[in-house]
Coordinates of C-alpha atoms in Angstrom, one line a residue:
M1 CA 0.0 0.0 0.0
I2 CA 2.8 2.4 0.8
A3 CA 4.3 1.8 -2.7
R4 CA 1.0 2.9 -4.4
F5 CA 0.7 5.8 -2.0
L6 CA 4.3 6.9 -2.8
T7 CA 3.4 7.0 -6.5
A8 CA 0.3 9.0 -6.0
L9 CA 2.0 11.4 -3.6
A10 CA 4.9 12.0 -6.0
L11 CA 2.5 12.7 -8.8
T12 CA 1.4 15.8 -6.9
L13 CA 4.9 17.1 -7.5
I14 CA 4.6 16.6 -11.3
A15 CA 1.3 17.6 -12.7
N16 CA -2.5 17.6 -12.2
V17 CA -3.6 15.1 -14.9
A18 CA -7.0 13.7 -15.9
A19 CA -7.8 10.1 -15.3
A20 CA -7.7 7.6 -18.1
N21 CA -9.2 4.2 -18.5
C22 CA -6.9 1.3 -18.5
A23 CA -6.9 -1.2 -21.3
G24 CA -4.7 -4.3 -21.3
S25 CA -5.4 -8.0 -21.5
D26 CA -4.9 -10.8 -19.0
L27 CA -1.7 -12.5 -20.0
R28 CA -2.5 -15.9 -18.7
P29 CA -4.7 -17.1 -21.7
G30 CA -1.9 -16.2 -24.0
L31 CA 0.7 -18.4 -22.3
S32 CA 2.1 -21.3 -24.3
A33 CA 1.4 -24.8 -23.2
E34 CA 4.9 -25.0 -21.7
E35 CA 4.5 -21.7 -19.9
R36 CA 1.1 -22.7 -18.5
A37 CA 2.5 -26.0 -17.3
E38 CA 5.3 -24.2 -15.5
L39 CA 2.9 -21.7 -14.0
D40 CA 0.7 -24.5 -12.7
T41 CA 3.7 -26.4 -11.3
R42 CA 5.0 -23.3 -9.4
V43 CA 1.6 -22.4 -8.0
A44 CA 0.9 -26.0 -6.9
A45 CA 4.2 -25.9 -4.9
T46 CA 3.2 -22.7 -3.2
P47 CA 1.6 -22.9 0.3
Y48 CA -1.9 -21.4 0.4
P49 CA -1.8 -20.2 -3.3
N50 CA -5.5 -19.3 -3.5
G51 CA -8.0 -17.3 -1.4
N52 CA -8.2 -13.6 -0.4
Y53 CA -10.2 -14.0 2.8
W54 CA -9.3 -16.4 5.7
T55 CA -10.0 -16.7 9.4
A56 CA -7.2 -17.8 11.7
T57 CA -8.1 -18.9 15.2
R58 CA -6.0 -19.9 18.2
G59 CA -7.6 -20.0 21.6
A60 CA -9.6 -16.8 22.1
Q61 CA -7.9 -15.1 19.2
T62 CA -9.7 -14.8 15.8
I63 CA -7.9 -13.0 13.0
H64 CA -9.8 -12.2 9.8
V65 CA -7.1 -12.1 7.2
I66 CA -8.1 -10.0 4.2
G67 CA -5.9 -9.9 1.1
T68 CA -6.4 -6.6 -0.5
I69 CA -5.7 -4.8 -3.8
H70 CA -4.2 -1.3 -3.6
L71 CA -6.4 -0.2 -6.5
D72 CA -10.0 1.0 -6.9
D73 CA -12.4 -1.2 -8.8
P74 CA -16.3 -1.4 -8.8
R75 CA -16.0 -5.2 -8.0
L76 CA -14.8 -4.3 -4.5
A77 CA -18.1 -2.9 -3.4
P78 CA -19.9 -6.3 -2.7
M79 CA -16.7 -7.6 -1.1
L80 CA -16.7 -4.6 1.3
D81 CA -20.4 -5.3 2.1
V82 CA -19.5 -8.8 3.2
I83 CA -16.7 -7.8 5.6
T84 CA -18.2 -4.5 6.9
P85 CA -20.0 -6.3 9.8
V86 CA -16.7 -8.1 10.7
I87 CA -14.8 -4.8 10.7
Q88 CA -17.4 -3.1 12.8
S89 CA -17.3 -5.9 15.4
A90 CA -13.5 -6.0 15.6
N91 CA -11.3 -5.0 18.5
L92 CA -8.4 -4.0 16.2
L93 CA -7.6 -3.4 12.6
L94 CA -4.0 -4.1 11.4
V95 CA -2.9 -2.6 8.1
E96 CA 0.3 -2.0 6.3
A97 CA 0.1 1.8 6.9
T98 CA -2.6 3.8 8.7
Q99 CA -3.6 7.3 7.6
D100 CA -1.3 8.6 10.4
E101 CA 1.7 6.8 8.9
Q102 CA 0.8 8.0 5.4
A103 CA 0.7 11.6 6.8
K104 CA 4.2 11.1 8.2
L105 CA 5.3 9.9 4.8
E106 CA 3.8 13.0 3.1
K107 CA 5.5 15.3 5.5
A108 CA 8.9 13.5 5.1
I109 CA 8.8 13.8 1.4
T110 CA 8.2 17.5 1.5
T111 CA 11.0 18.0 4.0
R112 CA 13.5 15.4 2.8
P113 CA 13.6 15.4 -1.0
E114 CA 16.5 12.9 -0.9
L115 CA 13.9 10.2 -0.1
L116 CA 12.7 10.2 -3.7
F117 CA 15.2 12.3 -5.6
L118 CA 19.0 12.3 -6.4
T119 CA 19.8 15.6 -4.7
A120 CA 23.4 15.7 -5.7
A121 CA 25.1 15.2 -9.1
P122 CA 25.3 13.2 -11.2
T123 CA 21.8 12.6 -12.5
L124 CA 20.5 9.5 -14.3
P125 CA 21.4 10.5 -17.9
Q126 CA 24.9 10.9 -16.7
L127 CA 24.9 7.5 -14.9
M128 CA 23.3 5.4 -17.6
P129 CA 24.3 4.3 -21.1
E130 CA 22.7 6.6 -23.6
D131 CA 20.6 3.9 -25.2
D132 CA 19.2 2.9 -21.8
W133 CA 18.5 6.5 -20.9
L134 CA 16.6 7.2 -24.2
A135 CA 14.5 4.0 -23.7
L136 CA 13.8 5.2 -20.1
V137 CA 12.7 8.6 -21.3
Q138 CA 10.4 7.1 -23.9
A139 CA 8.8 4.8 -21.3
A140 CA 8.4 7.7 -18.9
K141 CA 6.9 9.9 -21.6
D142 CA 4.4 7.2 -22.5
R143 CA 3.2 7.4 -18.8
G144 CA 3.0 11.2 -18.7
L145 CA 6.3 11.7 -16.7
P146 CA 8.5 14.5 -17.8
A147 CA 12.2 13.7 -18.6
F148 CA 13.5 16.6 -16.4
M149 CA 12.0 15.0 -13.3
V150 CA 12.8 11.4 -14.3
A151 CA 16.4 12.4 -14.5
K152 CA 16.4 13.1 -10.8
F153 CA 14.4 10.2 -9.3
Q154 CA 16.0 7.6 -7.2
P155 CA 16.4 4.6 -9.5
W156 CA 14.5 2.2 -7.3
Y157 CA 11.6 4.6 -7.1
L158 CA 11.6 5.1 -10.8
S159 CA 11.5 1.3 -11.3
L160 CA 8.4 1.3 -9.1
M161 CA 6.8 4.1 -11.2
L162 CA 7.6 2.5 -14.5
S163 CA 6.1 -0.8 -13.5
M164 CA 2.7 0.9 -13.7
P165 CA 1.0 2.0 -16.9
G166 CA 0.2 5.6 -17.4
C167 CA -3.5 5.1 -17.1
L168 CA -3.0 3.8 -13.5
I169 CA -0.6 6.6 -12.6
Q170 CA -3.2 9.1 -13.8
Q171 CA -6.0 7.4 -11.8
M172 CA -3.9 7.4 -8.7
A173 CA -3.3 11.2 -9.1
T174 CA -7.1 11.7 -8.7
G175 CA -7.0 10.1 -5.3
L176 CA -9.1 7.0 -6.0
H177 CA -8.7 4.7 -3.0
G178 CA -8.0 1.0 -3.0
F179 CA -9.5 -1.8 -0.8
D180 CA -7.2 -1.0 2.1
H181 CA -8.4 2.6 2.3
Q182 CA -12.0 1.5 2.0
I183 CA -11.5 -0.9 4.9
M184 CA -9.9 1.8 7.0
D185 CA -12.8 4.1 6.3
V186 CA -15.3 1.6 7.6
A187 CA -13.1 1.1 10.7
A188 CA -12.8 4.8 11.3
Q189 CA -16.6 5.3 11.1
A190 CA -17.0 2.5 13.7
N191 CA -14.2 3.9 15.9
I192 CA -12.2 0.7 15.6
T193 CA -8.5 1.0 16.8
Q194 CA -6.1 0.9 13.8
R195 CA -2.4 0.1 13.9
S196 CA 0.3 0.1 11.3
L197 CA 2.4 -3.0 10.8
E198 CA 5.4 -1.0 9.7
P199 CA 6.8 2.5 9.8
Y200 CA 6.3 4.8 6.8
D201 CA 10.0 4.6 5.8
T202 CA 10.3 0.8 5.6
L203 CA 10.3 0.7 1.8
F204 CA 12.9 3.4 1.6
K205 CA 15.2 1.4 3.9
L206 CA 14.6 -1.9 2.1
M207 CA 15.1 -0.6 -1.4
G208 CA 17.8 1.9 -0.5
R209 CA 20.1 -0.9 0.7
E210 CA 21.3 -1.5 -2.9
T211 CA 24.1 0.6 -4.3
L212 CA 23.2 3.2 -6.8
E213 CA 24.9 1.2 -9.5
R214 CA 22.8 -1.9 -8.7
Q215 CA 19.6 0.1 -8.7
I216 CA 20.4 1.5 -12.1
E217 CA 21.1 -2.0 -13.4
Y218 CA 17.7 -3.2 -12.2
L219 CA 16.1 -0.1 -13.7
S220 CA 17.7 -0.7 -17.1
L221 CA 16.7 -4.3 -17.2
G222 CA 13.1 -3.7 -16.3
I223 CA 12.0 -1.0 -18.8
M224 CA 8.6 -2.1 -20.0
S225 CA 6.4 -0.5 -22.7
N226 CA 3.3 1.1 -21.5
E227 CA 1.2 -1.5 -23.3
A228 CA 3.1 -4.3 -21.5
S229 CA 2.4 -2.6 -18.2
E230 CA -1.3 -2.4 -19.0
D231 CA -1.3 -6.1 -19.7
G232 CA 0.4 -6.7 -16.3
L233 CA -2.2 -4.6 -14.5
A234 CA -5.0 -6.4 -16.2
T235 CA -3.5 -9.7 -15.2
L236 CA -3.1 -8.6 -11.6
K237 CA -6.7 -7.4 -11.3
Q238 CA -8.2 -10.5 -12.9
S239 CA -6.1 -12.8 -10.8
Y240 CA -7.1 -10.9 -7.7
F241 CA -10.8 -11.2 -8.4
E242 CA -10.4 -14.9 -9.2
E243 CA -8.7 -15.1 -5.7
K244 CA -5.5 -16.5 -7.2
P245 CA -2.8 -14.3 -5.6
A246 CA 0.1 -16.8 -6.2
E247 CA -0.6 -16.6 -9.9
V248 CA 0.2 -12.9 -10.0
F249 CA 3.9 -13.2 -9.2
E250 CA 4.5 -16.5 -11.0
T251 CA 2.9 -15.1 -14.2
S252 CA 5.1 -12.0 -13.9
R253 CA 8.2 -14.3 -13.5
I254 CA 7.3 -16.1 -16.7
T255 CA 6.3 -13.1 -18.8
A256 CA 9.3 -11.0 -17.7
R257 CA 11.5 -13.2 -19.9
R258 CA 9.9 -11.5 -22.9
F259 CA 11.5 -8.1 -22.2
V260 CA 14.4 -8.7 -19.8
D261 CA 17.6 -9.8 -21.6
L262 CA 19.0 -12.2 -19.0
P263 CA 19.5 -15.9 -18.8
Q264 CA 16.4 -17.6 -17.2
A265 CA 18.2 -18.8 -14.1
E266 CA 19.7 -15.3 -13.5
L267 CA 16.3 -13.6 -14.0
D268 CA 14.6 -16.1 -11.7
A269 CA 17.2 -15.4 -9.0
L270 CA 16.6 -11.6 -9.5
M271 CA 12.8 -12.1 -9.2
D272 CA 13.2 -14.2 -6.1
E273 CA 15.5 -11.6 -4.5
L274 CA 13.0 -8.8 -5.2
M275 CA 10.1 -10.7 -3.8
S276 CA 12.2 -11.7 -0.7
T277 CA 12.7 -8.0 -0.1
L278 CA 9.2 -6.7 -0.8
L279 CA 7.3 -9.6 0.7
D280 CA 9.2 -12.1 2.8
E281 CA 11.2 -9.7 4.9
R282 CA 8.2 -7.5 5.6
N283 CA 6.0 -10.5 6.5
L284 CA 8.5 -11.8 9.0
A285 CA 8.8 -8.3 10.5
W286 CA 5.0 -8.1 10.8
M287 CA 4.4 -11.4 12.5
P288 CA 5.1 -10.4 16.2
A289 CA 2.4 -7.8 16.0
I290 CA 0.0 -10.1 14.2
V291 CA 0.3 -13.1 16.6
S292 CA 0.2 -10.9 19.7
A293 CA -3.2 -9.4 18.6
P294 CA -5.6 -9.3 21.6
D295 CA -8.2 -11.9 22.3
G296 CA -11.4 -11.4 20.4
V297 CA -11.7 -10.3 16.8
T298 CA -8.8 -8.7 14.8
V299 CA -9.0 -7.8 11.2
L300 CA -5.7 -8.0 9.3
A301 CA -5.9 -6.2 5.9
V302 CA -2.7 -6.4 3.7
G303 CA -1.9 -6.8 0.0
A304 CA -3.0 -10.2 -1.2
A305 CA 0.5 -11.0 -2.4
H306 CA 1.5 -11.2 1.3
L307 CA -0.8 -14.2 1.9
P308 CA 0.7 -17.1 -0.1
G309 CA 4.1 -18.7 0.1
E310 CA 6.5 -20.4 2.5
N311 CA 7.0 -17.1 4.2
G312 CA 3.5 -15.9 3.5
I313 CA 1.2 -14.7 6.3
L314 CA -1.1 -17.7 6.1
N315 CA 1.7 -20.3 6.3
M316 CA 3.4 -18.5 9.1
L317 CA 0.1 -18.3 11.1
A318 CA -0.4 -22.0 10.6
N319 CA 3.2 -22.6 11.9
Q320 CA 2.3 -20.5 15.0
G321 CA -0.6 -22.9 15.8
F322 CA -3.5 -21.0 14.2
A323 CA -6.3 -23.0 12.6
L324 CA -7.0 -21.6 9.1
K325 CA -10.3 -21.6 7.3
R326 CA -10.9 -20.0 3.9
Q327 CA -13.9 -17.7 3.7
S328 CA -15.8 -16.3 0.7
F329 CA -16.6 -12.7 -0.1

């Protein structure tokens, strides 16, 4: 959720643009037979690959685990209707970042430009090969991002921005709220206590560990066309509403081979490293707060990608002695 909020927040520094509708097609039907077989094999080997809503019980604790999507969509409305009574009855709502943490982030960005920008020379066009820079400028232009600002973004942050199609970037600039925010709004109206699972600067610390040179290498490898990003977004949304969160990452792994010029083993290792940073490390850091939730009802609302996997929230709850049961929206 912080990643999406970061993008929307930074856009206020760029321009006030009108929203656009996203096109794009689900990539999964277009996979070859070999790719589909690989996808099915990888998903089958993933603990808890399916389901966006689970209950975890241990003694007097009941945790409603809601896998969210950090985007707005009309299909979320009936899902919110289902869980609204649960939220209203809860003792506690745990989210990736509460409104208070997001306010801290907004203040930090206005007072500490180095969080998002290269504040000292050299800039990206001076650090990158010319062909890579020109490709980057075109990808940014296709998303409505001006080159003069792109030149000064932190490379890891620019990678985040360019993973999204322009249509989504524009929608986010209008302030449309994803499922997380909708859940927080219900909790706020019911005066339910809300707590963040991590500080606002977690993503900065995790992504900023890499050297500038390594960040630029990742950035150069991952330049996608706007059309490819729209297809990725369409795949993510359709997988989410089919409640197949594990398919999102594994489909990305397979389709990334089409535009990243690396040997498959090296690309797989890079993808695993990225997911370890963005998901596994954060999940592990969240667990003490989750398992120590008070007796009674707790709602845990985090991005659906955090649920599946060996180090996913669900598997770690099971390992902590919680009984899991999948629920329907």
